[in-house]
Tab-separated table of C-alpha atoms in Angstrom:
chain	number	residue	atom	x	y	z
D	1	MET	CA	0.000	0.000	0.000
D	2	LYS	CA	2.816	2.411	0.889
D	3	THR	CA	4.577	1.758	-2.445
D	4	ILE	CA	1.430	2.583	-4.393
D	5	THR	CA	0.772	5.669	-2.284
D	6	ARG	CA	4.294	7.039	-2.709
D	7	GLY	CA	4.186	6.395	-6.475
D	8	VAL	CA	0.794	8.044	-6.870
D	9	VAL	CA	1.765	11.099	-4.819
D	10	LEU	CA	5.042	11.554	-6.733
D	11	ALA	CA	3.296	11.117	-10.067
D	12	LEU	CA	0.541	13.574	-9.096
D	13	LEU	CA	3.081	16.199	-8.083
D	14	ALA	CA	5.061	15.658	-11.295
D	15	ALA	CA	1.876	15.741	-13.360
D	16	SER	CA	0.952	19.081	-11.835
D	17	VAL	CA	4.368	20.524	-12.700
D	18	THR	CA	4.174	18.960	-16.177
D	19	GLY	CA	0.820	20.593	-16.831
D	20	CYS	CA	2.111	24.017	-15.810
D	21	ALA	CA	5.299	23.564	-17.841
D	22	SER	CA	3.400	22.418	-20.938
D	23	TYR	CA	1.039	25.408	-20.716
D	24	LYS	CA	3.973	27.797	-20.288
D	25	HIS	CA	5.847	26.207	-23.204
D	26	ARG	CA	2.833	26.428	-25.552
D	27	ASN	CA	2.274	30.085	-24.706
D	28	GLN	CA	5.944	30.926	-25.120
D	29	MET	CA	6.223	29.189	-28.472
D	30	GLU	CA	3.029	30.762	-29.803
D	31	ALA	CA	4.281	34.238	-28.872
D	32	PHE	CA	7.755	33.523	-30.275
D	33	ASN	CA	6.491	32.165	-33.590
D	34	THR	CA	4.019	35.025	-34.092
D	35	SER	CA	6.824	37.580	-33.712
D	36	TYR	CA	9.489	35.517	-35.490
D	37	VAL	CA	7.366	35.000	-38.612
D	38	ALA	CA	6.672	38.731	-38.789
D	39	GLY	CA	10.352	39.610	-38.399
D	40	ASP	CA	9.856	41.309	-35.022
D	41	TYR	CA	12.914	39.715	-33.473
D	42	GLN	CA	12.962	41.896	-30.356
D	43	ALA	CA	9.469	40.693	-29.439
D	44	ALA	CA	10.542	37.125	-30.224
D	45	ILE	CA	13.494	37.514	-27.844
D	46	GLU	CA	11.255	38.855	-25.074
D	47	ALA	CA	8.766	36.014	-25.568
D	48	MET	CA	11.485	33.460	-24.768
D	49	ALA	CA	12.810	35.114	-21.622
D	50	PRO	CA	13.957	32.192	-19.409
D	51	SER	CA	11.880	31.627	-16.287
D	52	SER	CA	11.380	28.839	-13.785
D	53	LEU	CA	8.334	27.250	-12.192
D	54	MET	CA	10.373	26.990	-9.005
D	55	PRO	CA	11.538	29.928	-6.829
D	56	GLY	CA	14.842	31.510	-7.826
D	57	GLU	CA	16.712	31.888	-11.098
D	58	PRO	CA	16.607	28.930	-13.512
D	59	ASP	CA	19.832	26.989	-13.959
D	60	GLN	CA	21.522	26.942	-17.375
D	61	ASP	CA	20.451	23.361	-18.023
D	62	GLU	CA	16.825	24.408	-17.401
D	63	GLN	CA	16.806	27.190	-20.002
D	64	VAL	CA	18.641	25.688	-22.988
D	65	LEU	CA	15.558	25.820	-25.220
D	66	GLU	CA	14.810	29.475	-24.428
D	67	LEU	CA	18.448	30.454	-24.993
D	68	LEU	CA	18.557	28.768	-28.409
D	69	HIS	CA	15.512	30.703	-29.616
D	70	GLN	CA	16.806	34.005	-28.259
D	71	ALA	CA	20.265	33.506	-29.744
D	72	GLU	CA	19.012	32.943	-33.278
D	73	ALA	CA	16.626	35.905	-33.018
D	74	TYR	CA	19.576	38.103	-32.012
D	75	ARG	CA	21.608	36.788	-34.955
D	76	LEU	CA	18.817	37.721	-37.364
D	77	ALA	CA	18.480	41.114	-35.685
D	78	GLY	CA	22.056	41.894	-36.714
D	79	GLU	CA	23.641	41.384	-33.271
D	80	PRO	CA	26.111	38.514	-33.761
D	81	GLN	CA	27.979	39.086	-30.485
D	82	ALA	CA	24.764	38.877	-28.445
D	83	ALA	CA	23.877	35.708	-30.359
D	84	ILE	CA	27.285	34.170	-29.593
D	85	ASP	CA	26.968	34.974	-25.884
D	86	LEU	CA	23.561	33.273	-25.666
D	87	TYR	CA	24.684	30.289	-27.719
D	88	ASP	CA	27.618	29.947	-25.285
D	89	GLN	CA	25.170	29.856	-22.369
D	90	ALA	CA	23.038	27.276	-24.161
D	91	GLU	CA	26.099	25.108	-24.796
D	92	ALA	CA	27.054	25.369	-21.120
D	93	GLY	CA	23.589	24.063	-20.238
D	94	MET	CA	23.933	21.272	-22.786
D	95	LYS	CA	27.260	20.245	-21.234
D	96	LEU	CA	25.695	20.195	-17.776
D	97	ASN	CA	23.170	17.712	-19.135
D	98	ASP	CA	25.934	15.647	-20.728
D	99	THR	CA	28.002	15.525	-17.549
D	100	ASP	CA	25.242	14.681	-15.061
D	101	ASN	CA	26.397	11.795	-12.902
D	102	LEU	CA	24.820	8.371	-13.263
D	103	ALA	CA	22.616	8.839	-10.200
D	104	GLU	CA	21.180	12.102	-11.559
D	105	LYS	CA	20.593	10.610	-14.997
D	106	GLY	CA	19.035	7.526	-13.458
D	107	ALA	CA	16.661	9.611	-11.352
D	108	GLU	CA	15.715	11.760	-14.345
D	109	ASN	CA	15.030	8.732	-16.549
D	110	ALA	CA	13.099	7.007	-13.767
D	111	LEU	CA	10.872	10.088	-13.454
D	112	ALA	CA	10.385	10.075	-17.234
D	113	VAL	CA	9.161	6.479	-16.960
D	114	LEU	CA	6.852	7.278	-14.049
D	115	VAL	CA	5.437	10.411	-15.726
D	116	ASN	CA	6.711	11.252	-19.266
D	117	ASP	CA	9.738	12.450	-21.223
D	118	ALA	CA	8.907	16.106	-20.578
D	119	GLN	CA	10.225	15.568	-17.030
D	120	ARG	CA	13.766	15.400	-18.381
D	121	ASP	CA	15.839	18.537	-18.877
D	122	TYR	CA	15.645	19.582	-22.510
D	123	ARG	CA	18.416	17.931	-24.455
D	124	PRO	CA	18.676	19.339	-27.971
D	125	MET	CA	18.644	16.947	-30.873
D	126	LEU	CA	22.162	16.337	-32.122
D	127	ALA	CA	21.179	18.140	-35.335
D	128	GLU	CA	20.308	21.205	-33.254
D	129	ALA	CA	23.651	21.044	-31.438
D	130	VAL	CA	25.479	20.875	-34.791
D	131	LEU	CA	23.582	23.955	-35.966
D	132	VAL	CA	24.497	25.823	-32.775
D	133	ASN	CA	28.190	25.531	-33.637
D	134	THR	CA	27.524	26.342	-37.297
D	135	TYR	CA	25.572	29.495	-36.440
D	136	LYS	CA	28.293	30.519	-33.991
D	137	GLY	CA	30.864	29.999	-36.746
D	138	LEU	CA	28.882	32.270	-39.072
D	139	ALA	CA	28.488	34.889	-36.328
D	140	PHE	CA	32.236	34.902	-35.663
D	141	LEU	CA	32.933	35.311	-39.401
D	142	GLN	CA	30.410	38.173	-39.409
D	143	LEU	CA	32.609	39.811	-36.754
D	144	GLY	CA	35.796	39.105	-38.711
D	145	ASN	CA	36.969	36.648	-36.036
D	146	ASP	CA	38.517	33.857	-38.094
D	147	ALA	CA	40.184	32.009	-35.189
D	148	ASN	CA	36.960	31.409	-33.266
D	149	ALA	CA	35.031	30.642	-36.457
D	150	ARG	CA	37.514	27.836	-37.143
D	151	VAL	CA	36.896	26.402	-33.668
D	152	GLU	CA	33.116	26.357	-34.158
D	153	PHE	CA	33.146	24.784	-37.619
D	154	ASN	CA	35.460	22.085	-36.281
D	155	ARG	CA	33.117	21.482	-33.339
D	156	ALA	CA	30.165	21.107	-35.679
D	157	ASP	CA	32.108	18.563	-37.718
D	158	ASP	CA	33.199	16.694	-34.589
D	159	ARG	CA	29.601	16.452	-33.303
D	160	THR	CA	28.569	15.017	-36.662
D	161	ARG	CA	31.299	12.371	-36.581
D	162	ARG	CA	30.395	11.327	-33.030
D	163	ALA	CA	26.687	10.928	-33.822
D	164	VAL	CA	26.553	7.127	-33.747
D	165	ALA	CA	28.184	7.005	-30.316
D	166	ALA	CA	25.770	9.654	-29.015
D	167	PHE	CA	22.709	7.697	-30.135
D	168	ALA	CA	24.087	4.510	-28.591
D	169	GLU	CA	24.693	6.360	-25.320
D	170	GLU	CA	21.042	7.441	-25.103
D	171	ILE	CA	19.869	3.847	-25.556
D	172	ALA	CA	22.387	2.678	-22.935
D	173	GLU	CA	21.137	5.310	-20.465
D	174	GLN	CA	17.573	4.112	-20.911
D	175	LYS	CA	18.611	0.489	-20.387
D	176	ALA	CA	20.458	1.454	-17.201
D	177	ALA	CA	17.390	3.312	-15.932
D	178	LEU	CA	15.170	0.291	-16.502
D	179	GLU	CA	17.674	-1.990	-14.770
D	180	GLU	CA	17.823	0.430	-11.833
D	181	GLN	CA	14.055	0.371	-11.613
D	182	ALA	CA	14.037	-3.431	-11.800
D	183	ALA	CA	16.337	-3.575	-8.791
D	184	SER	CA	14.088	-1.369	-6.666
D	185	ASP	CA	10.612	-2.380	-7.888
D	186	ALA	CA	8.783	-5.644	-8.215
D	187	ASN	CA	10.467	-7.890	-10.762
D	188	ARG	CA	7.214	-8.301	-12.658
D	189	GLU	CA	7.436	-4.698	-13.891
D	190	GLN	CA	10.796	-5.276	-15.535
D	191	GLN	CA	9.587	-8.538	-17.027
D	192	ALA	CA	6.440	-6.883	-18.398
D	193	ILE	CA	8.446	-4.009	-19.888
D	194	GLN	CA	11.042	-6.228	-21.540
D	195	GLN	CA	8.539	-8.753	-22.865
D	196	SER	CA	6.306	-5.975	-24.195
D	197	LEU	CA	9.257	-4.377	-25.994
D	198	ASP	CA	10.223	-7.760	-27.429
D	199	SER	CA	6.658	-8.390	-28.614
D	200	GLU	CA	6.210	-8.502	-32.380
D	201	ALA	CA	2.582	-7.448	-31.886
D	202	LEU	CA	3.679	-4.175	-30.262
D	203	HIS	CA	6.030	-3.255	-33.098
D	204	GLU	CA	3.418	-4.165	-35.715
D	205	SER	CA	0.900	-1.960	-33.921
D	206	VAL	CA	3.351	0.965	-33.785
D	207	ALA	CA	4.236	0.537	-37.476
D	208	GLN	CA	0.548	0.552	-38.492
D	209	GLN	CA	-0.406	3.591	-36.423
D	210	TYR	CA	2.801	5.617	-36.338
D	211	GLY	CA	4.853	4.337	-39.270
D	212	ALA	CA	7.833	2.018	-39.393
D	213	PRO	CA	11.074	3.980	-38.779
D	214	SER	CA	12.824	1.767	-41.330
D	215	GLN	CA	10.544	3.200	-44.022
D	216	TRP	CA	11.184	6.868	-43.259
D	217	GLY	CA	12.896	9.079	-45.826
D	218	VAL	CA	16.341	9.553	-44.319
D	219	TYR	CA	19.941	10.257	-45.275
D	220	PRO	CA	22.217	7.193	-45.560
D	221	GLU	CA	24.017	8.360	-42.418
D	222	PHE	CA	23.544	11.142	-39.880
D	223	ILE	CA	24.462	14.501	-41.364
D	224	VAL	CA	23.308	18.118	-41.309
D	225	PRO	CA	24.229	18.837	-44.939
D	226	SER	CA	24.229	22.618	-44.576
D	227	ALA	CA	26.639	22.451	-41.620
D	228	THR	CA	28.982	20.051	-43.401
D	229	TYR	CA	28.809	22.192	-46.554
D	230	LEU	CA	29.707	25.393	-44.674
D	231	HIS	CA	32.535	23.519	-42.939
D	232	GLY	CA	33.813	22.587	-46.403
D	233	LEU	CA	33.473	26.126	-47.815
D	234	TYR	CA	35.297	27.628	-44.844
D	235	PHE	CA	38.281	25.317	-45.276
D	236	LEU	CA	38.172	25.692	-49.067
D	237	ALA	CA	38.689	29.439	-48.623
D	238	SER	CA	41.445	28.990	-46.034
D	239	GLY	CA	45.049	29.145	-47.105
D	240	GLU	CA	46.452	27.131	-44.193
D	241	SER	CA	48.260	23.882	-44.798
D	242	GLY	CA	46.078	20.791	-44.654
D	243	ASP	CA	42.782	22.684	-44.780
D	244	ILE	CA	42.068	21.762	-48.382
D	245	ASP	CA	41.919	18.064	-47.460
D	246	ARG	CA	39.256	18.844	-44.848
D	247	ALA	CA	37.360	20.855	-47.445
D	248	ALA	CA	37.510	18.047	-49.992
D	249	THR	CA	36.232	15.496	-47.448
D	250	SER	CA	33.273	17.609	-46.334
D	251	LEU	CA	32.262	18.863	-49.779
D	252	SER	CA	32.499	15.366	-51.260
D	253	ARG	CA	30.350	13.976	-48.460
D	254	VAL	CA	27.609	16.567	-49.030
D	255	ALA	CA	27.725	16.076	-52.796
D	256	ALA	CA	27.260	12.324	-52.287
D	257	MET	CA	24.093	13.019	-50.260
D	258	SER	CA	22.621	15.087	-53.126
D	259	PRO	CA	24.037	13.566	-56.327
D	260	GLU	CA	21.647	15.582	-58.505
D	261	SER	CA	23.040	18.939	-57.312
D	262	GLU	CA	25.372	20.578	-59.821
D	263	PRO	CA	26.691	23.264	-57.409
D	264	LEU	CA	27.617	20.678	-54.780
D	265	ALA	CA	29.323	18.463	-57.359
D	266	ALA	CA	31.255	21.441	-58.742
D	267	ASP	CA	32.499	22.433	-55.269
D	268	ALA	CA	33.559	18.863	-54.487
D	269	GLU	CA	35.439	18.626	-57.785
D	270	LEU	CA	37.119	21.982	-57.184
D	271	ALA	CA	38.302	20.998	-53.698
D	272	GLN	CA	39.609	17.656	-54.944
D	273	ALA	CA	41.437	19.326	-57.840
D	274	ILE	CA	43.157	21.782	-55.476
D	275	ALA	CA	44.007	18.975	-53.039
D	276	SER	CA	45.583	16.916	-55.845
D	277	GLY	CA	47.532	19.881	-57.238
D	278	GLU	CA	45.628	20.008	-60.532
D	279	THR	CA	44.683	23.615	-59.821
D	280	SER	CA	45.144	26.194	-57.058
D	281	ARG	CA	43.111	28.673	-55.052
D	282	GLU	CA	44.813	31.497	-56.932
D	283	ARG	CA	43.298	30.255	-60.197
D	284	MET	CA	39.790	30.300	-58.735
D	285	GLY	CA	39.430	34.046	-59.048
D	286	GLN	CA	36.888	35.894	-56.922
D	287	ARG	CA	33.999	33.592	-56.064
D	288	VAL	CA	30.549	34.018	-54.540
D	289	TRP	CA	28.558	31.339	-52.729
D	290	VAL	CA	24.922	31.769	-51.766
D	291	VAL	CA	23.338	29.713	-48.971
D	292	TYR	CA	19.632	30.350	-48.444
D	293	GLU	CA	17.691	29.187	-45.358
D	294	ASN	CA	14.103	28.945	-46.554
D	295	GLY	CA	10.988	28.823	-44.347
D	296	LEU	CA	10.254	27.240	-40.990
D	297	GLY	CA	11.525	23.838	-39.872
D	298	PRO	CA	9.491	20.879	-38.604
D	299	VAL	CA	7.786	20.852	-35.201
D	300	ALA	CA	6.826	17.979	-32.940
D	301	GLU	CA	3.169	17.010	-32.651
D	302	GLU	CA	1.692	14.379	-30.364
D	303	ARG	CA	0.566	11.017	-31.709
D	304	ARG	CA	-1.439	8.811	-29.346
D	305	LEU	CA	-1.437	5.083	-30.026
D	306	ASP	CA	-3.142	2.088	-28.438
D	307	VAL	CA	-0.577	-0.687	-28.199
D	308	PRO	CA	-0.601	-4.228	-26.769
D	309	LEU	CA	1.357	-4.811	-23.567
D	310	LEU	CA	2.040	-8.032	-21.680
D	311	LEU	CA	1.043	-7.490	-18.037
D	312	PHE	CA	1.012	-9.705	-14.975
D	313	HIS	CA	-2.185	-10.349	-13.034
D	314	GLY	CA	-1.151	-12.309	-10.000
D	315	ASN	CA	1.022	-15.122	-11.308
D	316	THR	CA	-0.369	-15.081	-14.828
D	317	GLN	CA	0.492	-12.927	-17.804
D	318	ALA	CA	-2.194	-11.477	-20.087
D	319	PRO	CA	-2.245	-9.057	-23.023
D	320	ALA	CA	-3.745	-5.615	-22.449
D	321	TYR	CA	-4.164	-2.586	-24.688
D	322	THR	CA	-3.160	0.797	-23.337
D	323	GLY	CA	-2.215	4.199	-24.694
D	324	ILE	CA	1.208	5.714	-25.308
D	325	ALA	CA	2.117	9.116	-26.730
D	326	LEU	CA	4.972	9.670	-29.186
D	327	PRO	CA	6.396	12.817	-30.832
D	328	ASP	CA	5.757	13.012	-34.561
D	329	TYR	CA	7.578	15.731	-36.495
D	330	ALA	CA	5.409	17.609	-38.991
D	331	ASP	CA	6.642	19.957	-41.705
D	332	ARG	CA	5.654	23.598	-41.478
D	333	HIS	CA	6.065	25.992	-44.366
D	334	ALA	CA	8.672	26.870	-46.961
D	335	VAL	CA	8.549	30.256	-48.667
D	336	GLY	CA	6.897	29.513	-52.005
D	337	ASP	CA	8.354	32.392	-54.027
D	338	ALA	CA	11.545	31.268	-55.771
D	339	LEU	CA	14.469	33.532	-54.951
D	340	SER	CA	17.151	34.573	-57.429
D	341	LEU	CA	20.027	37.028	-57.685
D	342	VAL	CA	20.452	39.157	-60.817
D	343	ASP	CA	23.646	41.052	-61.731
D	344	ALA	CA	24.004	44.330	-63.640
D	345	GLN	CA	24.224	42.457	-66.976
D	346	GLY	CA	20.972	40.616	-66.331
D	347	GLN	CA	22.599	37.284	-65.511
D	348	ARG	CA	20.338	35.379	-63.121
D	349	TYR	CA	21.584	33.013	-60.418
D	350	ALA	CA	18.905	30.795	-58.881
D	351	PRO	CA	19.722	28.847	-55.694
D	352	GLU	CA	18.547	25.240	-55.705
D	353	SER	CA	17.467	23.080	-52.777
D	354	PHE	CA	20.099	20.729	-51.376
D	355	ALA	CA	19.187	19.903	-47.754
D	356	SER	CA	15.934	19.315	-45.853
D	357	MET	CA	15.641	19.894	-42.111
D	358	GLY	CA	12.745	17.427	-42.039
D	359	LYS	CA	14.974	14.730	-43.498
D	360	VAL	CA	17.723	15.569	-41.003
D	361	VAL	CA	15.246	15.204	-38.125
D	362	GLN	CA	13.885	11.913	-39.473
D	363	THR	CA	17.425	10.556	-39.809
D	364	GLU	CA	18.156	11.345	-36.170
D	365	MET	CA	14.750	10.166	-34.952
D	366	GLN	CA	15.268	6.823	-36.679
D	367	SER	CA	18.355	6.244	-34.523
D	368	ARG	CA	16.799	7.602	-31.326
D	369	PHE	CA	13.397	5.960	-31.760
D	370	PRO	CA	14.207	2.722	-29.874
D	371	ALA	CA	15.055	4.770	-26.767
D	372	ILE	CA	11.952	6.972	-27.094
D	373	LEU	CA	9.647	3.997	-27.638
D	374	GLY	CA	11.312	2.127	-24.785
D	375	ARG	CA	10.639	4.916	-22.283
D	376	SER	CA	7.039	5.270	-23.510
D	377	VAL	CA	6.336	1.548	-23.181
D	378	ALA	CA	8.037	1.377	-19.783
D	379	SER	CA	5.911	4.303	-18.610
D	380	ALA	CA	2.728	2.649	-19.901
D	381	VAL	CA	3.547	-0.653	-18.159
D	382	VAL	CA	4.315	1.023	-14.823
D	383	LYS	CA	1.090	3.047	-14.952
D	384	ALA	CA	-1.003	0.055	-15.989
D	385	LEU	CA	0.333	-2.077	-13.130
D	386	MET	CA	-0.125	0.814	-10.721
D	387	GLN	CA	-3.720	1.163	-11.925
D	388	ASN	CA	-4.377	-2.561	-11.450
D	389	GLU	CA	-2.949	-2.519	-7.937
D	390	ALA	CA	-4.855	0.653	-7.017
D	391	THR	CA	-8.083	-0.972	-8.204
D	392	GLU	CA	-7.429	-4.135	-6.180
D	393	ARG	CA	-6.600	-2.235	-3.003
D	394	LEU	CA	-8.821	0.841	-3.233
D	395	GLY	CA	-11.697	-0.345	-5.385
D	396	VAL	CA	-13.554	2.051	-7.698
D	397	ALA	CA	-11.912	5.124	-6.166
D	398	GLY	CA	-8.459	3.704	-6.857
D	399	GLN	CA	-9.431	2.726	-10.394
D	400	LEU	CA	-10.789	6.188	-11.231
D	401	GLY	CA	-7.941	8.060	-9.542
D	402	SER	CA	-5.217	6.061	-11.261
D	403	ALA	CA	-7.024	6.339	-14.613
D	404	VAL	CA	-7.112	10.136	-14.272
D	405	LEU	CA	-3.432	10.136	-13.334
D	406	THR	CA	-2.555	8.022	-16.374
D	407	ALA	CA	-4.508	10.317	-18.688
D	408	MET	CA	-2.811	13.402	-17.203
D	409	THR	CA	0.712	12.070	-17.552
D	410	THR	CA	0.582	10.230	-20.882
D	411	GLN	CA	2.111	12.969	-23.005
D	412	ALA	CA	4.803	13.183	-25.659
D	413	ASP	CA	7.724	15.561	-25.262
D	414	LEU	CA	7.024	18.216	-27.907
D	415	ARG	CA	9.867	20.605	-27.118
D	416	SER	CA	12.037	21.557	-30.095
D	417	TRP	CA	14.049	24.475	-31.463
D	418	GLN	CA	11.647	26.220	-33.809
D	419	ALA	CA	14.031	28.744	-35.392
D	420	THR	CA	15.444	26.236	-37.872
D	421	PRO	CA	14.518	26.409	-41.596
D	422	ASP	CA	12.406	24.115	-43.736
D	423	HIS	CA	15.333	23.596	-46.122
D	424	TRP	CA	18.553	25.099	-47.485
D	425	GLU	CA	19.349	26.192	-51.047
D	426	VAL	CA	22.698	26.886	-52.706
D	427	ALA	CA	24.200	28.734	-55.679
D	428	ARG	CA	27.785	29.491	-56.718
D	429	PHE	CA	29.238	31.818	-59.357
D	430	ALA	CA	32.153	34.075	-60.230
D	431	ARG	CA	31.903	37.522	-58.671
D	432	PRO	CA	30.206	39.891	-61.152
D	433	ALA	CA	32.540	42.630	-62.367
D	434	SER	CA	30.212	45.354	-61.058
D	435	GLY	CA	29.749	43.662	-57.697
D	436	GLU	CA	26.079	44.643	-57.817
D	437	LEU	CA	23.266	42.133	-57.321
D	438	THR	CA	19.494	42.448	-57.010
D	439	LEU	CA	17.575	39.959	-54.918
D	440	GLU	CA	14.321	39.047	-56.669
D	441	THR	CA	11.251	36.844	-56.396
D	442	PRO	CA	8.458	36.383	-58.978
D	443	SER	CA	6.534	38.981	-56.968
D	444	GLY	CA	9.224	41.590	-57.541
D	445	PRO	CA	12.615	42.777	-56.251
D	446	LEU	CA	13.431	42.516	-52.545
D	447	GLY	CA	16.491	44.778	-52.558
D	448	ASP	CA	20.016	45.430	-53.863
D	449	LEU	CA	23.386	44.164	-52.672
D	450	SER	CA	26.869	45.606	-53.189
D	451	LEU	CA	29.384	42.789	-52.910
D	452	PRO	CA	32.642	43.650	-51.121
D	453	ASP	CA	35.888	43.225	-53.033
D	454	TRP	CA	36.844	39.969	-51.285
D	455	PRO	CA	38.279	36.807	-52.841
D	456	TYR	CA	35.565	34.541	-51.409
D	457	THR	CA	32.206	35.967	-50.364
D	458	LEU	CA	29.378	34.081	-48.694
D	459	VAL	CA	25.914	35.548	-49.217
D	460	TYR	CA	23.925	33.991	-46.374
D	461	ILE	CA	20.175	34.497	-46.667
D	462	LYS	CA	17.518	33.589	-44.107
D	463	ARG	CA	13.821	34.097	-44.813
D	464	PRO	CA	11.515	32.419	-42.263
D	465	SER	CA	8.346	33.560	-44.023
D	466	ALA	CA	7.056	35.648	-46.899
D	467	GLN	CA	5.363	37.926	-44.347
D	468	GLY	CA	8.610	39.019	-42.718
D	469	PRO	CA	11.835	40.587	-43.995
D	470	THR	CA	14.632	38.747	-45.757
D	471	GLU	CA	17.895	38.821	-43.817
D	472	VAL	CA	21.048	38.817	-45.955
D	473	SER	CA	24.558	38.602	-44.510
D	474	LEU	CA	27.656	39.330	-46.608
D	475	ILE	CA	30.452	37.298	-45.020
D	476	ASP	CA	34.158	37.067	-45.802
D	477	LEU	CA	34.835	33.316	-45.837
D	478	GLN	CA	38.456	34.012	-44.909
D	479	GLY	CA	37.347	35.918	-41.813
D	480	GLU	CA	39.602	38.909	-42.476
D	481	HIS	CA	36.841	41.540	-42.618
D	482	GLU	CA	33.671	42.312	-40.701
D	483	GLY	CA	30.526	41.477	-42.594
D	484	THR	CA	27.438	43.499	-43.333
D	485	GLN	CA	23.838	42.464	-42.870
D	486	TYR	CA	20.943	43.726	-44.956
D	487	ARG	CA	17.268	43.575	-44.083
D	488	MET	CA	15.013	43.586	-47.138
D	489	ASP	CA	11.228	43.675	-47.260
D	490	GLY	CA	10.658	44.626	-50.887
D	491	THR	CA	10.119	48.316	-50.171
D	492	GLU	CA	13.279	49.303	-48.334
D	493	THR	CA	16.681	47.918	-47.505
D	494	SER	CA	18.437	48.657	-44.237
D	495	SER	CA	22.070	47.859	-43.530
D	496	LEU	CA	22.973	46.300	-40.165
D	497	VAL	CA	26.737	46.430	-39.574
D	498	ALA	CA	28.187	43.733	-37.330
D	499	ASP	CA	28.998	44.890	-33.813
D	500	ALA	CA	32.601	43.856	-33.137
D	501	THR	CA	32.774	45.265	-29.587
């Protein structure tokens, strides 16, 4: 009786906090997205001001999600140093999560099983962490800080390479949590969880209602193509010894992921030719690369499924259907108007799509899905057994109370970084002699650009929606000069100069 009572009380308290946190998160995200889509980045920043449900200031590991949204809004507002500072704080929070001791991680995972995944501190998807370092690299280049940009692009590449180990670690953590629970709880819970997870009927049910992860549209291996591409461009532009080999590796890898892309193939061939000595950077002439972040990236929605579990009633085992909740990532919106750049001679350069954030997320989710499903099934088993025991000991009141508790706590973790794009596009060309470009859509011109007289210029464009402004950053890929940012809305163009203080 005491075990049931303690479990119910703890779950009720956690459910109450979960409800408040979910309500706060929904309100925050609605306010952020409304302002972000309209290009009101100051309001978007204010909407994501970190706060805590508990007294006192929130710890860094409790505000990672808010910091990520604020940082990217500052970057789009033309304040790269403020963005870097907030991204640094977010990374500090991420590291706190990574370095939690086994007891802390075990307690957090046990609470996730008892209630739901939203009880865990927010741990960004690995794709989000890769983008953090990529965006920091771009912000440092915007400030003309080549040394720190190099560090961030290398970190992004290192996170990508360590992806498989990171996914395996999450699954191992979950297994350890279940084993810890098995040692402290009745053995029948662990048996029911493991046998349910091993059940072919459960996986068939999930595949029919949710979709089989093996059938998702994914990349052959984990990669954030835009991050790997920018890593390759940065080292292609560098004159330091050994950098061209890094460039060739990254650009070839991205080109292999999108074999139909002519710009990616051309960059890979160029890097390989320089690496082999067939040509040199000096023969490249002045070059321009355009990377365009288009639209709004996918968001998590809740999918509720009824799945078969194998539960113990006394000394016998019987199948029972119960509900679980899983996150399902849904695409939002790309900007429909095709974007192009036109030079003074009328030559048009049209970026073409080469990377999908939705596909990146699906690739990562495919690897993480066993851990997510495992926690959901474990939570459902624990709640179902708790409900059975409450009914046996407390009668109708116990049955109703535990049923309400189960309904309150069966939720998917829907937290995600919502400042990522729907997809990325790319173009490459020799610098026009005039250095003048006009940014256009079929609806008309958005504004004019004057390219600096640099050997290798990156035109980085981000347009979350057609309703808001288009943000264009002119970046020296060699990091020797501060960049300039333009805000274009089709009627006026304002120049935002990077703050190097």
